[in-house]
Amino acid sequence: MNVADLGLPVDVPSTALFTDQYELTMLRAALKAGTAGRRSVFEVFTRRLPDGRRYGVVAGTGRVLDAVENFRFDADLLRFLREKDIVDEETLDWLARYRFSGDIWGYPEGEVYFPGSPIMRVEGTFGECVLLETVILSILNHDSAIAAAASRMASAAGDRPLIEMGARRTHELAAVAAARSAYVGGFATTSDLAAGFRYNIPTVGTSAHAFTLLHDNERDAFRAQVDALGRDTTLLVDTYDVGEAVRTAVEIAGPELGAVRIDSGDLLLVAHRVRQQLDELGATETKIVVTSDLDEYAIASLAAAPVDAYGVGTQLVTGSGHPTASMVYKLVARAESGDSGDSTGSAGFTGSAGGEVPLVPVAKKSSGGKTSIGGRKWAARRLDAHGYAEAEVVGTGPVPADLADRQLLVELVKGGEVVAREPLDAARDRHAAARANLPLSATQLSRGEPVIPTEYAHEGSGS
């Protein structure tokens, strides 16, 4: 059974208070003005990638779908809002009936994105869409940052598997989300059992230095672990003397020893010495796993080392220096007037293309790089003559014929109902394919600009 198929709720009773207060005060004012029911389009995008990154990775989409479904104001939440005098009774009545009834389109999970890509588009009444800003951004910003770091590490690792082991370096719930995002980005396993239970990610783990230190000597510790877990286990060999530990490990487990783990020292040098020693002892099939605060650069530096797998913790769950994707959630279009269904109800939106009153583009105008581009957008990826991506094309209005079959946004929610839930492996496979479709320079770890440019095709123009 793949629990990712079940649409299980997030690990809190409700996501409704994963909301900044100003979203509720805007709703209150819009209800009073009669504009809360105005048809609106919000988009999630980022104006720039983290410094030096060549591409971004969309992750967290499945969690967003769970969060939208679970966005409900129950009696306890409403009582809190009333006691704190955050909103008035009219708004409380509206919130008590809240159910998102609009549409959500977005880049499918695992896809890559670039500056200006309309990563997610939320369409409905202003009231029902504005409330989702914080929870959507908190999920996408965190998960996409982790997935981008994971993707870079996976590129650096090549065919060698990566183990996610960062749970002890972050918030306990963030750790579960991080393990999920790392899996999308290319990691093979996680040490976090909650992530394994919640998302069916393969889990691994054997022992820490504490287990060795518990025993009177290393031999007793290794024997106890092999007796309990079998010869195919992974023995940690750097508690005392690595060379002596490797000899002892092979003596106890025999050449069938599964792996040894190295967690300190000059990993390049030690890995070569351990490989030579294992081979001399006849343990030619025993693998070497390295850990010790790795990031993509350290992994790349070990490409020539006889290493079989990498365990990554701190640098992964902190986005390898970029813990957020800096995505924003902006109103880009709204109905010309309130005639398209303004009301005090939370429902009433009938689809992004429906309604008698046309949408008009809206955008913030400001200095300092925060200007937005108005209009309900589509996105497509143009390919070169060899079939590799050469540009991210973002536009409003009709999609050019030559890009019609290259569109990136897919329908995720229709009329308030989730229509695109999928197993996590589908997102993982999609990311591997999307990354492979980028120019080869996408995998370079050196600083550089986005690997393909973003081009804008406004209504009436070509691609």
PDB file of N, CA and C in Angstrom, residues 20-61:
ATOM      1  N   ASP A  20      -1.363  34.071   8.106  1.00  0.00           N
ATOM      2  CA  ASP A  20      -1.008  35.351   8.714  1.00  0.00           C
ATOM      3  C   ASP A  20      -2.277  36.155   8.981  1.00  0.00           C
ATOM      4  N   GLN A  21      -2.277  36.897  10.062  1.00  0.00           N
ATOM      5  CA  GLN A  21      -3.491  37.604  10.476  1.00  0.00           C
ATOM      6  C   GLN A  21      -4.009  38.548   9.402  1.00  0.00           C
ATOM      7  N   TYR A  22      -3.108  39.155   8.627  1.00  0.00           N
ATOM      8  CA  TYR A  22      -3.599  40.133   7.662  1.00  0.00           C
ATOM      9  C   TYR A  22      -4.476  39.510   6.585  1.00  0.00           C
ATOM     10  N   GLU A  23      -4.364  38.188   6.387  1.00  0.00           N
ATOM     11  CA  GLU A  23      -5.266  37.533   5.442  1.00  0.00           C
ATOM     12  C   GLU A  23      -6.707  37.564   5.947  1.00  0.00           C
ATOM     13  N   LEU A  24      -6.869  37.406   7.261  1.00  0.00           N
ATOM     14  CA  LEU A  24      -8.223  37.482   7.832  1.00  0.00           C
ATOM     15  C   LEU A  24      -8.734  38.912   7.891  1.00  0.00           C
ATOM     16  N   THR A  25      -7.856  39.869   8.156  1.00  0.00           N
ATOM     17  CA  THR A  25      -8.328  41.260   8.190  1.00  0.00           C
ATOM     18  C   THR A  25      -8.656  41.753   6.786  1.00  0.00           C
ATOM     19  N   MET A  26      -7.913  41.301   5.773  1.00  0.00           N
ATOM     20  CA  MET A  26      -8.291  41.627   4.392  1.00  0.00           C
ATOM     21  C   MET A  26      -9.649  41.035   4.049  1.00  0.00           C
ATOM     22  N   LEU A  27      -9.859  39.794   4.465  1.00  0.00           N
ATOM     23  CA  LEU A  27     -11.153  39.160   4.226  1.00  0.00           C
ATOM     24  C   LEU A  27     -12.270  39.950   4.897  1.00  0.00           C
ATOM     25  N   ARG A  28     -12.060  40.343   6.140  1.00  0.00           N
ATOM     26  CA  ARG A  28     -13.080  41.109   6.863  1.00  0.00           C
ATOM     27  C   ARG A  28     -13.433  42.388   6.121  1.00  0.00           C
ATOM     28  N   ALA A  29     -12.413  43.109   5.661  1.00  0.00           N
ATOM     29  CA  ALA A  29     -12.666  44.366   4.953  1.00  0.00           C
ATOM     30  C   ALA A  29     -13.330  44.122   3.609  1.00  0.00           C
ATOM     31  N   ALA A  30     -12.932  43.045   2.907  1.00  0.00           N
ATOM     32  CA  ALA A  30     -13.535  42.743   1.611  1.00  0.00           C
ATOM     33  C   ALA A  30     -14.988  42.336   1.762  1.00  0.00           C
ATOM     34  N   LEU A  31     -15.313  41.606   2.826  1.00  0.00           N
ATOM     35  CA  LEU A  31     -16.715  41.255   3.073  1.00  0.00           C
ATOM     36  C   LEU A  31     -17.542  42.512   3.304  1.00  0.00           C
ATOM     37  N   LYS A  32     -16.997  43.422   4.078  1.00  0.00           N
ATOM     38  CA  LYS A  32     -17.731  44.659   4.366  1.00  0.00           C
ATOM     39  C   LYS A  32     -17.915  45.488   3.099  1.00  0.00           C
ATOM     40  N   ALA A  33     -16.906  45.475   2.217  1.00  0.00           N
ATOM     41  CA  ALA A  33     -16.981  46.266   0.981  1.00  0.00           C
ATOM     42  C   ALA A  33     -17.756  45.566  -0.123  1.00  0.00           C
ATOM     43  N   GLY A  34     -18.084  44.299   0.061  1.00  0.00           N
ATOM     44  CA  GLY A  34     -18.800  43.560  -0.972  1.00  0.00           C
ATOM     45  C   GLY A  34     -17.909  43.038  -2.084  1.00  0.00           C
ATOM     46  N   THR A  35     -16.599  42.939  -1.838  1.00  0.00           N
ATOM     47  CA  THR A  35     -15.674  42.487  -2.886  1.00  0.00           C
ATOM     48  C   THR A  35     -15.063  41.121  -2.609  1.00  0.00           C
ATOM     49  N   ALA A  36     -15.441  40.495  -1.516  1.00  0.00           N
ATOM     50  CA  ALA A  36     -14.824  39.204  -1.168  1.00  0.00           C
ATOM     51  C   ALA A  36     -15.139  38.123  -2.186  1.00  0.00           C
ATOM     52  N   GLY A  37     -16.277  38.261  -2.887  1.00  0.00           N
ATOM     53  CA  GLY A  37     -16.661  37.256  -3.877  1.00  0.00           C
ATOM     54  C   GLY A  37     -16.192  37.567  -5.274  1.00  0.00           C
ATOM     55  N   ARG A  38     -15.374  38.600  -5.443  1.00  0.00           N
ATOM     56  CA  ARG A  38     -14.902  38.969  -6.780  1.00  0.00           C
ATOM     57  C   ARG A  38     -13.951  37.908  -7.312  1.00  0.00           C
ATOM     58  N   ARG A  39     -14.185  37.493  -8.534  1.00  0.00           N
ATOM     59  CA  ARG A  39     -13.363  36.468  -9.167  1.00  0.00           C
ATOM     60  C   ARG A  39     -11.923  36.945  -9.261  1.00  0.00           C
ATOM     61  N   SER A  40     -10.978  36.103  -8.825  1.00  0.00           N
ATOM     62  CA  SER A  40      -9.585  36.513  -8.715  1.00  0.00           C
ATOM     63  C   SER A  40      -8.647  35.380  -9.112  1.00  0.00           C
ATOM     64  N   VAL A  41      -7.458  35.773  -9.542  1.00  0.00           N
ATOM     65  CA  VAL A  41      -6.410  34.813  -9.890  1.00  0.00           C
ATOM     66  C   VAL A  41      -5.135  35.206  -9.150  1.00  0.00           C
ATOM     67  N   PHE A  42      -4.613  34.296  -8.335  1.00  0.00           N
ATOM     68  CA  PHE A  42      -3.333  34.468  -7.653  1.00  0.00           C
ATOM     69  C   PHE A  42      -2.313  33.522  -8.280  1.00  0.00           C
ATOM     70  N   GLU A  43      -1.074  33.949  -8.319  1.00  0.00           N
ATOM     71  CA  GLU A  43      -0.018  33.089  -8.835  1.00  0.00           C
ATOM     72  C   GLU A  43       1.163  33.038  -7.872  1.00  0.00           C
ATOM     73  N   VAL A  44       1.785  31.863  -7.817  1.00  0.00           N
ATOM     74  CA  VAL A  44       3.016  31.657  -7.057  1.00  0.00           C
ATOM     75  C   VAL A  44       4.177  31.663  -8.043  1.00  0.00           C
ATOM     76  N   PHE A  45       5.182  32.455  -7.758  1.00  0.00           N
ATOM     77  CA  PHE A  45       6.367  32.510  -8.610  1.00  0.00           C
ATOM     78  C   PHE A  45       7.530  33.040  -7.782  1.00  0.00           C
ATOM     79  N   THR A  46       8.713  32.981  -8.337  1.00  0.00           N
ATOM     80  CA  THR A  46       9.868  33.605  -7.720  1.00  0.00           C
ATOM     81  C   THR A  46      10.522  34.537  -8.731  1.00  0.00           C
ATOM     82  N   ARG A  47      10.968  35.670  -8.259  1.00  0.00           N
ATOM     83  CA  ARG A  47      11.584  36.648  -9.169  1.00  0.00           C
ATOM     84  C   ARG A  47      13.008  36.265  -9.531  1.00  0.00           C
ATOM     85  N   ARG A  48      13.636  35.449  -8.696  1.00  0.00           N
ATOM     86  CA  ARG A  48      15.014  35.045  -8.958  1.00  0.00           C
ATOM     87  C   ARG A  48      15.290  33.715  -8.244  1.00  0.00           C
ATOM     88  N   LEU A  49      16.249  32.990  -8.761  1.00  0.00           N
ATOM     89  CA  LEU A  49      16.706  31.785  -8.090  1.00  0.00           C
ATOM     90  C   LEU A  49      17.730  32.162  -7.034  1.00  0.00           C
ATOM     91  N   PRO A  50      17.948  31.317  -6.040  1.00  0.00           N
ATOM     92  CA  PRO A  50      19.024  31.581  -5.079  1.00  0.00           C
ATOM     93  C   PRO A  50      20.338  31.815  -5.814  1.00  0.00           C
ATOM     94  N   ASP A  51      21.159  32.641  -5.253  1.00  0.00           N
ATOM     95  CA  ASP A  51      22.399  33.060  -5.896  1.00  0.00           C
ATOM     96  C   ASP A  51      23.221  31.865  -6.366  1.00  0.00           C
ATOM     97  N   GLY A  52      23.513  31.846  -7.673  1.00  0.00           N
ATOM     98  CA  GLY A  52      24.357  30.803  -8.232  1.00  0.00           C
ATOM     99  C   GLY A  52      23.641  29.558  -8.693  1.00  0.00           C
ATOM    100  N   ARG A  53      22.360  29.394  -8.357  1.00  0.00           N
ATOM    101  CA  ARG A  53      21.642  28.191  -8.742  1.00  0.00           C
ATOM    102  C   ARG A  53      21.232  28.261 -10.214  1.00  0.00           C
ATOM    103  N   ARG A  54      21.216  27.113 -10.872  1.00  0.00           N
ATOM    104  CA  ARG A  54      20.917  27.056 -12.305  1.00  0.00           C
ATOM    105  C   ARG A  54      19.450  26.750 -12.594  1.00  0.00           C
ATOM    106  N   TYR A  55      18.751  26.139 -11.638  1.00  0.00           N
ATOM    107  CA  TYR A  55      17.336  25.795 -11.827  1.00  0.00           C
ATOM    108  C   TYR A  55      16.718  25.572 -10.452  1.00  0.00           C
ATOM    109  N   GLY A  56      15.410  25.640 -10.387  1.00  0.00           N
ATOM    110  CA  GLY A  56      14.682  25.312  -9.166  1.00  0.00           C
ATOM    111  C   GLY A  56      13.927  24.009  -9.351  1.00  0.00           C
ATOM    112  N   VAL A  57      13.458  23.434  -8.266  1.00  0.00           N
ATOM    113  CA  VAL A  57      12.701  22.176  -8.295  1.00  0.00           C
ATOM    114  C   VAL A  57      11.382  22.381  -7.559  1.00  0.00           C
ATOM    115  N   VAL A  58      10.285  22.073  -8.214  1.00  0.00           N
ATOM    116  CA  VAL A  58       8.976  22.179  -7.573  1.00  0.00           C
ATOM    117  C   VAL A  58       8.774  20.977  -6.652  1.00  0.00           C
ATOM    118  N   ALA A  59       8.554  21.245  -5.376  1.00  0.00           N
ATOM    119  CA  ALA A  59       8.272  20.172  -4.421  1.00  0.00           C
ATOM    120  C   ALA A  59       7.270  20.681  -3.391  1.00  0.00           C
ATOM    121  N   GLY A  60       6.488  19.771  -2.854  1.00  0.00           N
ATOM    122  CA  GLY A  60       5.472  20.122  -1.873  1.00  0.00           C
ATOM    123  C   GLY A  60       4.075  20.200  -2.446  1.00  0.00           C
ATOM    124  N   THR A  61       3.925  19.981  -3.744  1.00  0.00           N
ATOM    125  CA  THR A  61       2.597  20.096  -4.368  1.00  0.00           C
ATOM    126  C   THR A  61       1.593  19.163  -3.712  1.00  0.00           C
TER     127      THR A  61
END
